[in-house]
Amino acid sequence: MRTLSLKKPRSLGAVLLVAFGLLWLTLVILLPLAAVFTEALRKGAEAFFGALKEHDAQAAVRLTLLVAAICVPLNAVFGLAAAWTVAKFDFRGKGLLLTLIDLPFSISPVISGLVWILLFGANGWFGQWLIDHDVKIVFALPGLVLATLLVTLPFVARELIPLMQDQGRSEEHTSELQSH
């Protein structure tokens, strides 16, 4: 089993680069995290835990867990299917599928929210039909699930595609040959 060994920086440039990286990490992650905890605990731990007992806070936690419970299995199924399709098959439109998988990486969350509003809002393309059939998507659980899936699905597919491509297609070809 290989062990990870850290090399000591040998040059001034390497030391400065590591120092800059640690400074950046502190400024971008640790300082805001410290500010969040400082503000959350400003009135003491009792007030913090008391706020967690409020109905709205508990409802927000339940909603978050529900959205995660819906999105994780959907991401697993559809991310795996998309990755398998891209990695194991050659077909017309493969580039388009890869573009659709990567699309959420290039779209601002604000723009994607605007698209959901334009599609499913009261004055959107499907708005009147949704109102007539008493279907709520925007500012409801289906909208939260759609927005979460849009943001998270590409990560699953993009993580699995290289793994499946590295596996190759030899098992599929062998199985195909044995079945004939």
Coordinates of C-alpha atoms in Angstrom, one line a residue:
M1 CA 0.0 0.0 0.0
R2 CA 1.4 3.4 -0.9
T3 CA 1.5 6.2 1.6
L4 CA 1.2 9.8 0.8
S5 CA 4.3 11.8 1.6
L6 CA 4.3 15.5 1.5
K7 CA 7.4 17.2 0.1
K8 CA 8.8 20.3 1.8
P9 CA 8.9 23.3 -0.6
R10 CA 12.4 23.7 -1.8
S11 CA 12.3 27.2 -3.3
L12 CA 11.1 30.6 -2.3
G13 CA 8.5 30.5 -5.1
A14 CA 7.1 27.2 -3.8
V15 CA 6.9 28.6 -0.3
L16 CA 5.2 31.8 -1.5
L17 CA 2.7 29.7 -3.5
V18 CA 1.8 27.5 -0.6
A19 CA 1.5 30.6 1.6
F20 CA -0.8 32.3 -0.9
G21 CA -2.9 29.2 -1.1
L22 CA -3.3 29.1 2.6
L23 CA -4.1 32.8 2.8
W24 CA -6.7 32.3 0.0
L25 CA -8.2 29.4 1.8
T26 CA -8.4 31.4 5.0
L27 CA -10.0 34.4 3.3
V28 CA -12.5 32.6 1.2
I29 CA -13.6 29.7 3.5
L30 CA -12.4 30.1 7.1
L31 CA -13.2 33.8 7.6
P32 CA -16.8 33.6 6.3
L33 CA -17.4 30.4 8.2
A34 CA -16.1 32.1 11.4
A35 CA -18.4 35.0 10.7
V36 CA -21.4 32.7 10.3
F37 CA -20.7 31.0 13.6
T38 CA -20.0 34.3 15.4
E39 CA -23.3 35.8 14.3
A40 CA -25.2 32.5 15.0
L41 CA -23.9 32.3 18.5
R42 CA -23.8 36.1 19.2
K43 CA -26.7 35.8 21.8
G44 CA -25.3 32.6 23.2
A45 CA -25.8 28.9 22.5
E46 CA -29.2 28.9 24.3
A47 CA -30.6 31.4 21.8
F48 CA -29.1 29.5 18.9
F49 CA -30.6 26.2 19.9
G50 CA -33.9 27.9 20.8
A51 CA -34.0 29.3 17.2
L52 CA -33.6 25.7 15.9
K53 CA -36.7 24.7 17.9
E54 CA -38.9 27.3 16.1
H55 CA -41.5 25.9 13.7
D56 CA -40.2 27.7 10.7
A57 CA -36.6 26.5 11.2
Q58 CA -37.8 22.9 11.6
A59 CA -40.0 23.2 8.5
A60 CA -37.0 24.5 6.6
V61 CA -34.9 21.5 7.7
R62 CA -37.6 19.0 6.9
L63 CA -38.1 20.6 3.4
T64 CA -34.3 20.5 2.8
L65 CA -34.2 16.8 3.8
L66 CA -37.2 16.0 1.6
V67 CA -35.7 17.6 -1.4
A68 CA -32.5 15.8 -0.8
A69 CA -34.4 12.5 -0.4
I70 CA -36.1 13.0 -3.7
C71 CA -33.1 14.3 -5.7
V72 CA -30.4 11.8 -4.6
P73 CA -32.1 8.7 -6.0
L74 CA -33.1 10.6 -9.1
N75 CA -29.6 11.8 -9.6
A76 CA -28.3 8.3 -9.1
V77 CA -30.6 6.8 -11.7
F78 CA -30.5 9.5 -14.3
G79 CA -26.8 10.4 -13.8
L80 CA -25.8 6.7 -14.1
A81 CA -28.0 6.3 -17.2
A82 CA -26.5 9.4 -18.9
A83 CA -23.0 8.4 -18.0
W84 CA -23.5 4.9 -19.2
T85 CA -25.0 6.1 -22.5
V86 CA -22.1 8.5 -23.1
A87 CA -19.3 6.2 -22.1
K88 CA -20.5 2.9 -23.6
F89 CA -22.3 3.8 -26.8
D90 CA -21.5 5.7 -30.0
F91 CA -24.6 7.4 -31.4
R92 CA -25.7 10.4 -33.3
G93 CA -26.4 13.2 -30.9
K94 CA -23.8 12.2 -28.3
G95 CA -22.3 15.7 -28.5
L96 CA -25.7 17.2 -27.9
L97 CA -26.2 15.0 -24.8
L98 CA -22.9 16.0 -23.4
T99 CA -23.8 19.7 -24.0
L100 CA -27.1 19.2 -22.2
I101 CA -25.2 17.5 -19.3
D102 CA -22.8 20.4 -19.1
L103 CA -25.3 23.2 -19.6
P104 CA -26.0 23.8 -15.9
F105 CA -22.3 24.5 -15.4
S106 CA -22.5 27.5 -17.8
I107 CA -25.9 29.0 -16.7
S108 CA -26.1 31.3 -13.8
P109 CA -28.5 30.1 -11.1
V110 CA -30.3 33.5 -11.4
I111 CA -30.9 32.8 -15.1
S112 CA -32.1 29.2 -14.5
G113 CA -34.5 30.6 -11.8
L114 CA -35.8 33.1 -14.4
V115 CA -36.3 30.3 -16.9
W116 CA -38.4 28.3 -14.3
I117 CA -40.5 31.4 -13.7
L118 CA -41.0 32.0 -17.4
L119 CA -42.0 28.4 -17.9
F120 CA -44.1 27.6 -14.9
G121 CA -45.0 31.0 -13.3
A122 CA -48.5 32.4 -13.3
N123 CA -47.7 34.4 -16.5
G124 CA -45.4 31.8 -18.0
W125 CA -45.8 29.5 -21.0
F126 CA -47.5 26.8 -18.9
G127 CA -48.8 29.1 -16.2
Q128 CA -52.5 29.2 -17.1
W129 CA -52.7 25.5 -17.7
L130 CA -51.0 24.9 -14.3
I131 CA -53.4 27.3 -12.6
D132 CA -56.5 25.7 -14.2
H133 CA -55.4 22.3 -13.0
D134 CA -54.3 23.5 -9.6
V135 CA -50.7 22.4 -10.1
K136 CA -48.0 24.4 -8.2
I137 CA -44.4 24.2 -9.4
V138 CA -42.9 27.6 -8.7
F139 CA -42.3 28.3 -5.0
A140 CA -43.4 24.7 -4.2
L141 CA -41.7 21.3 -3.8
P142 CA -41.7 20.4 -7.5
G143 CA -39.8 23.7 -8.3
L144 CA -37.3 23.1 -5.6
V145 CA -36.7 19.6 -6.8
L146 CA -36.3 20.7 -10.5
A147 CA -33.9 23.5 -9.5
T148 CA -31.8 21.1 -7.3
L149 CA -31.7 18.4 -10.1
L150 CA -30.6 21.0 -12.6
V151 CA -27.7 22.0 -10.4
T152 CA -26.6 18.5 -9.2
L153 CA -27.3 16.1 -12.0
P154 CA -24.2 17.1 -14.1
F155 CA -21.9 16.3 -11.2
V156 CA -23.0 12.7 -11.0
A157 CA -22.8 12.2 -14.8
R158 CA -19.4 14.0 -15.1
E159 CA -17.9 12.0 -12.3
L160 CA -19.0 8.6 -13.7
I161 CA -18.2 9.2 -17.4
P162 CA -14.4 9.0 -17.1
L163 CA -14.7 6.0 -14.8
M164 CA -16.9 4.1 -17.3
Q165 CA -14.7 5.1 -20.2
D166 CA -11.6 3.8 -18.3
Q167 CA -13.4 0.5 -17.8
G168 CA -13.7 0.1 -21.5
R169 CA -16.2 -1.9 -23.5
S170 CA -14.5 -5.3 -23.4
E171 CA -17.1 -6.9 -21.1
E172 CA -19.9 -5.7 -23.3
H173 CA -18.2 -6.9 -26.5
T174 CA -17.4 -10.3 -24.9
S175 CA -21.0 -10.7 -23.8
E176 CA -22.2 -9.7 -27.2
L177 CA -20.0 -12.3 -28.9
Q178 CA -21.0 -15.1 -26.5
S179 CA -24.7 -14.4 -27.1
H180 CA -24.4 -15.0 -30.8

